[in-house]
Structure formats: C-alpha cells, structure tokens
mmCIF file of N, CA, C and O in Angstrom:
data_model
loop_
_atom_site.group_PDB
_atom_site.id
_atom_site.type_symbol
_atom_site.label_atom_id
_atom_site.label_comp_id
_atom_site.label_asym_id
_atom_site.label_seq_id
_atom_site.Cartn_x
_atom_site.Cartn_y
_atom_site.Cartn_z
ATOM 1 N N MET A 1 -17.939 2.945 17.994
ATOM 2 C CA MET A 1 -17.224 4.198 17.916
ATOM 3 C C MET A 1 -17.230 4.671 16.467
ATOM 4 O O MET A 1 -16.957 3.925 15.550
ATOM 5 N N THR A 2 -17.531 5.932 16.260
ATOM 6 C CA THR A 2 -17.607 6.511 14.926
ATOM 7 C C THR A 2 -16.363 7.342 14.646
ATOM 8 O O THR A 2 -15.939 8.141 15.476
ATOM 9 N N HIS A 3 -15.794 7.138 13.462
ATOM 10 C CA HIS A 3 -14.638 7.927 13.040
ATOM 11 C C HIS A 3 -15.044 8.818 11.885
ATOM 12 O O HIS A 3 -15.843 8.433 11.043
ATOM 13 N N CYS A 4 -14.498 9.991 11.855
ATOM 14 C CA CYS A 4 -14.732 10.911 10.751
ATOM 15 C C CYS A 4 -13.407 11.132 10.043
ATOM 16 O O CYS A 4 -12.492 11.738 10.599
ATOM 17 N N TYR A 5 -13.273 10.582 8.856
ATOM 18 C CA TYR A 5 -12.025 10.686 8.111
ATOM 19 C C TYR A 5 -12.075 11.854 7.144
ATOM 20 O O TYR A 5 -13.098 12.096 6.513
ATOM 21 N N ARG A 6 -10.954 12.573 7.044
ATOM 22 C CA ARG A 6 -10.825 13.648 6.072
ATOM 23 C C ARG A 6 -9.663 13.299 5.160
ATOM 24 O O ARG A 6 -8.567 13.016 5.631
ATOM 25 N N HIS A 7 -9.912 13.322 3.881
ATOM 26 C CA HIS A 7 -8.843 13.070 2.924
ATOM 27 C C HIS A 7 -7.920 14.273 2.869
ATOM 28 O O HIS A 7 -8.325 15.392 3.174
ATOM 29 N N LEU A 8 -6.681 14.027 2.463
ATOM 30 C CA LEU A 8 -5.766 15.140 2.256
ATOM 31 C C LEU A 8 -6.249 15.942 1.052
ATOM 32 O O LEU A 8 -6.607 15.372 0.029
ATOM 33 N N THR A 9 -6.242 17.234 1.197
ATOM 34 C CA THR A 9 -6.651 18.088 0.082
ATOM 35 C C THR A 9 -5.461 18.314 -0.840
ATOM 36 O O THR A 9 -4.312 18.001 -0.505
ATOM 37 N N THR A 10 -5.730 18.885 -1.981
ATOM 38 C CA THR A 10 -4.669 19.238 -2.922
ATOM 39 C C THR A 10 -3.701 20.219 -2.274
ATOM 40 O O THR A 10 -2.484 20.115 -2.451
ATOM 41 N N GLU A 11 -4.233 21.129 -1.479
ATOM 42 C CA GLU A 11 -3.392 22.101 -0.779
ATOM 43 C C GLU A 11 -2.509 21.415 0.259
ATOM 44 O O GLU A 11 -1.345 21.775 0.421
ATOM 45 N N ASP A 12 -3.072 20.417 0.969
ATOM 46 C CA ASP A 12 -2.281 19.651 1.935
ATOM 47 C C ASP A 12 -1.120 18.958 1.237
ATOM 48 O O ASP A 12 0.017 18.986 1.700
ATOM 49 N N ARG A 13 -1.415 18.321 0.113
ATOM 50 C CA ARG A 13 -0.375 17.588 -0.621
ATOM 51 C C ARG A 13 0.697 18.529 -1.159
ATOM 52 O O ARG A 13 1.879 18.201 -1.154
ATOM 53 N N ALA A 14 0.299 19.707 -1.600
ATOM 54 C CA ALA A 14 1.269 20.695 -2.080
ATOM 55 C C ALA A 14 2.168 21.151 -0.935
ATOM 56 O O ALA A 14 3.386 21.277 -1.102
ATOM 57 N N ALA A 15 1.581 21.371 0.225
ATOM 58 C CA ALA A 15 2.363 21.789 1.391
ATOM 59 C C ALA A 15 3.346 20.695 1.796
ATOM 60 O O ALA A 15 4.505 20.979 2.121
ATOM 61 N N ILE A 16 2.901 19.447 1.759
ATOM 62 C CA ILE A 16 3.782 18.329 2.086
ATOM 63 C C ILE A 16 4.963 18.287 1.128
ATOM 64 O O ILE A 16 6.111 18.148 1.545
ATOM 65 N N MET A 17 4.698 18.437 -0.153
ATOM 66 C CA MET A 17 5.763 18.389 -1.154
ATOM 67 C C MET A 17 6.771 19.518 -0.948
ATOM 68 O O MET A 17 7.981 19.307 -1.063
ATOM 69 N N MET A 18 6.287 20.713 -0.637
ATOM 70 C CA MET A 18 7.188 21.856 -0.456
ATOM 71 C C MET A 18 7.982 21.748 0.844
ATOM 72 O O MET A 18 9.163 22.078 0.874
ATOM 73 N N MET A 19 7.338 21.283 1.901
ATOM 74 C CA MET A 19 7.988 21.238 3.204
ATOM 75 C C MET A 19 8.887 20.024 3.391
ATOM 76 O O MET A 19 9.777 20.024 4.238
ATOM 77 N N ARG A 20 8.683 18.983 2.590
ATOM 78 C CA ARG A 20 9.396 17.717 2.788
ATOM 79 C C ARG A 20 10.912 17.877 2.708
ATOM 80 O O ARG A 20 11.650 17.177 3.407
ATOM 81 N N ALA A 21 11.406 18.773 1.894
ATOM 82 C CA ALA A 21 12.853 18.943 1.715
ATOM 83 C C ALA A 21 13.533 19.476 2.973
ATOM 84 O O ALA A 21 14.706 19.183 3.204
ATOM 85 N N THR A 22 12.806 20.227 3.791
ATOM 86 C CA THR A 22 13.454 20.886 4.923
ATOM 87 C C THR A 22 12.840 20.552 6.282
ATOM 88 O O THR A 22 13.378 20.982 7.306
ATOM 89 N N HIS A 23 11.738 19.822 6.307
ATOM 90 C CA HIS A 23 11.064 19.543 7.576
ATOM 91 C C HIS A 23 10.799 18.050 7.737
ATOM 92 O O HIS A 23 10.643 17.329 6.754
ATOM 93 N N SER A 24 10.697 17.623 8.972
ATOM 94 C CA SER A 24 10.387 16.228 9.263
ATOM 95 C C SER A 24 8.892 15.973 9.058
ATOM 96 O O SER A 24 8.082 16.907 9.019
ATOM 97 N N VAL A 25 8.547 14.706 8.961
ATOM 98 C CA VAL A 25 7.146 14.320 8.801
ATOM 99 C C VAL A 25 6.329 14.810 9.996
ATOM 100 O O VAL A 25 5.212 15.300 9.828
ATOM 101 N N ARG A 26 6.884 14.724 11.185
ATOM 102 C CA ARG A 26 6.150 15.164 12.375
ATOM 103 C C ARG A 26 5.870 16.661 12.368
ATOM 104 O O ARG A 26 4.790 17.102 12.750
ATOM 105 N N VAL A 27 6.837 17.442 11.916
ATOM 106 C CA VAL A 27 6.649 18.898 11.847
ATOM 107 C C VAL A 27 5.579 19.229 10.807
ATOM 108 O O VAL A 27 4.702 20.063 11.049
ATOM 109 N N ILE A 28 5.644 18.574 9.664
ATOM 110 C CA ILE A 28 4.648 18.799 8.604
ATOM 111 C C ILE A 28 3.259 18.431 9.118
ATOM 112 O O ILE A 28 2.297 19.177 8.944
ATOM 113 N N ALA A 29 3.153 17.269 9.758
ATOM 114 C CA ALA A 29 1.862 16.813 10.278
ATOM 115 C C ALA A 29 1.306 17.795 11.308
ATOM 116 O O ALA A 29 0.117 18.113 11.286
ATOM 117 N N SER A 30 2.165 18.286 12.163
ATOM 118 C CA SER A 30 1.736 19.259 13.164
ATOM 119 C C SER A 30 1.227 20.535 12.501
ATOM 120 O O SER A 30 0.192 21.087 12.882
ATOM 121 N N HIS A 31 1.947 20.990 11.482
ATOM 122 C CA HIS A 31 1.553 22.195 10.757
ATOM 123 C C HIS A 31 0.187 22.017 10.087
ATOM 124 O O HIS A 31 -0.634 22.935 10.082
ATOM 125 N N LEU A 32 -0.050 20.827 9.534
ATOM 126 C CA LEU A 32 -1.316 20.548 8.840
ATOM 127 C C LEU A 32 -2.417 20.068 9.785
ATOM 128 O O LEU A 32 -3.554 19.856 9.348
ATOM 129 N N ARG A 33 -2.059 19.866 11.057
ATOM 130 C CA ARG A 33 -2.990 19.305 12.047
ATOM 131 C C ARG A 33 -3.509 17.945 11.598
ATOM 132 O O ARG A 33 -4.725 17.668 11.636
ATOM 133 N N ARG A 34 -2.570 17.112 11.193
ATOM 134 C CA ARG A 34 -2.871 15.739 10.770
ATOM 135 C C ARG A 34 -1.987 14.780 11.540
ATOM 136 O O ARG A 34 -0.978 15.173 12.120
ATOM 137 N N ALA A 35 -2.323 13.524 11.517
ATOM 138 C CA ALA A 35 -1.486 12.504 12.149
ATOM 139 C C ALA A 35 -0.215 12.329 11.326
ATOM 140 O O ALA A 35 -0.244 12.396 10.095
ATOM 141 N N SER A 36 0.891 12.096 12.012
ATOM 142 C CA SER A 36 2.151 11.902 11.294
ATOM 143 C C SER A 36 2.086 10.666 10.406
ATOM 144 O O SER A 36 2.706 10.629 9.341
ATOM 145 N N SER A 37 1.306 9.652 10.799
ATOM 146 C CA SER A 37 1.168 8.457 9.973
ATOM 147 C C SER A 37 0.479 8.774 8.644
ATOM 148 O O SER A 37 0.819 8.190 7.608
ATOM 149 N N THR A 38 -0.459 9.704 8.646
ATOM 150 C CA THR A 38 -1.140 10.113 7.416
ATOM 151 C C THR A 38 -0.153 10.759 6.456
ATOM 152 O O THR A 38 -0.115 10.424 5.269
ATOM 153 N N VAL A 39 0.661 11.659 6.981
ATOM 154 C CA VAL A 39 1.656 12.345 6.148
ATOM 155 C C VAL A 39 2.700 11.348 5.661
ATOM 156 O O VAL A 39 3.078 11.351 4.485
ATOM 157 N N SER A 40 3.130 10.471 6.547
ATOM 158 C CA SER A 40 4.132 9.468 6.192
ATOM 159 C C SER A 40 3.637 8.567 5.065
ATOM 160 O O SER A 40 4.369 8.275 4.114
ATOM 161 N N ARG A 41 2.393 8.110 5.156
ATOM 162 C CA ARG A 41 1.816 7.262 4.097
ATOM 163 C C ARG A 41 1.742 8.003 2.777
ATOM 164 O O ARG A 41 2.028 7.435 1.721
ATOM 165 N N ASP A 42 1.374 9.282 2.819
ATOM 166 C CA ASP A 42 1.280 10.049 1.580
ATOM 167 C C ASP A 42 2.660 10.241 0.947
ATOM 168 O O ASP A 42 2.804 10.083 -0.253
ATOM 169 N N VAL A 43 3.664 10.523 1.762
ATOM 170 C CA VAL A 43 5.033 10.681 1.248
ATOM 171 C C VAL A 43 5.499 9.367 0.631
ATOM 172 O O VAL A 43 6.046 9.348 -0.483
ATOM 173 N N ALA A 44 5.281 8.254 1.326
ATOM 174 C CA ALA A 44 5.700 6.944 0.813
ATOM 175 C C ALA A 44 4.997 6.619 -0.492
ATOM 176 O O ALA A 44 5.609 6.108 -1.438
ATOM 177 N N TRP A 45 3.707 6.895 -0.564
ATOM 178 C CA TRP A 45 2.944 6.610 -1.773
ATOM 179 C C TRP A 45 3.453 7.432 -2.948
ATOM 180 O O TRP A 45 3.614 6.926 -4.054
ATOM 181 N N ARG A 46 3.746 8.705 -2.694
ATOM 182 C CA ARG A 46 4.248 9.585 -3.760
ATOM 183 C C ARG A 46 5.627 9.145 -4.251
ATOM 184 O O ARG A 46 5.925 9.226 -5.425
ATOM 185 N N LEU A 47 6.478 8.670 -3.338
ATOM 186 C CA LEU A 47 7.800 8.189 -3.738
ATOM 187 C C LEU A 47 7.691 6.929 -4.595
ATOM 188 O O LEU A 47 8.414 6.750 -5.557
ATOM 189 N N ALA A 48 6.763 6.050 -4.225
ATOM 190 C CA ALA A 48 6.591 4.781 -4.945
ATOM 191 C C ALA A 48 5.901 4.977 -6.296
ATOM 192 O O ALA A 48 6.182 4.240 -7.242
ATOM 193 N N ASN A 49 5.018 5.955 -6.380
ATOM 194 C CA ASN A 49 4.199 6.124 -7.581
ATOM 195 C C ASN A 49 4.518 7.392 -8.356
ATOM 196 O O ASN A 49 3.773 7.781 -9.256
ATOM 197 N N GLY A 50 5.582 8.060 -7.953
ATOM 198 C CA GLY A 50 6.146 9.223 -8.597
ATOM 199 C C GLY A 50 5.275 10.148 -9.253
ATOM 200 O O GLY A 50 5.262 10.963 -9.965
#
C-alpha cells in the first residue's frame, strides 16, 4: 500500500496558531482537511519547543 504524505505548510501552521485559541483540534483539522492527529502533533510540538 502506498501513502502520499503532505507536510503542513506555513499557511497551515499559521491557521492552527490563530484558530487554536477558540477552536478544537478536530474543528481545525476539518477546516484544513487534515487528520486531527496531525494537527494535535503539531500543537504539542509547538508547545514543547515554543
């Protein structure tokens, strides 16, 4: 089985940062058409690495 991975773009990360204060990870992921686990990992990484 072949997977095609797409990295989060700078625009995706900016949207996550702006939406995080008022929206859930699932809502953000739906808006970006990404898996909620992808958004969750990015949020966790940003919190840990500031």
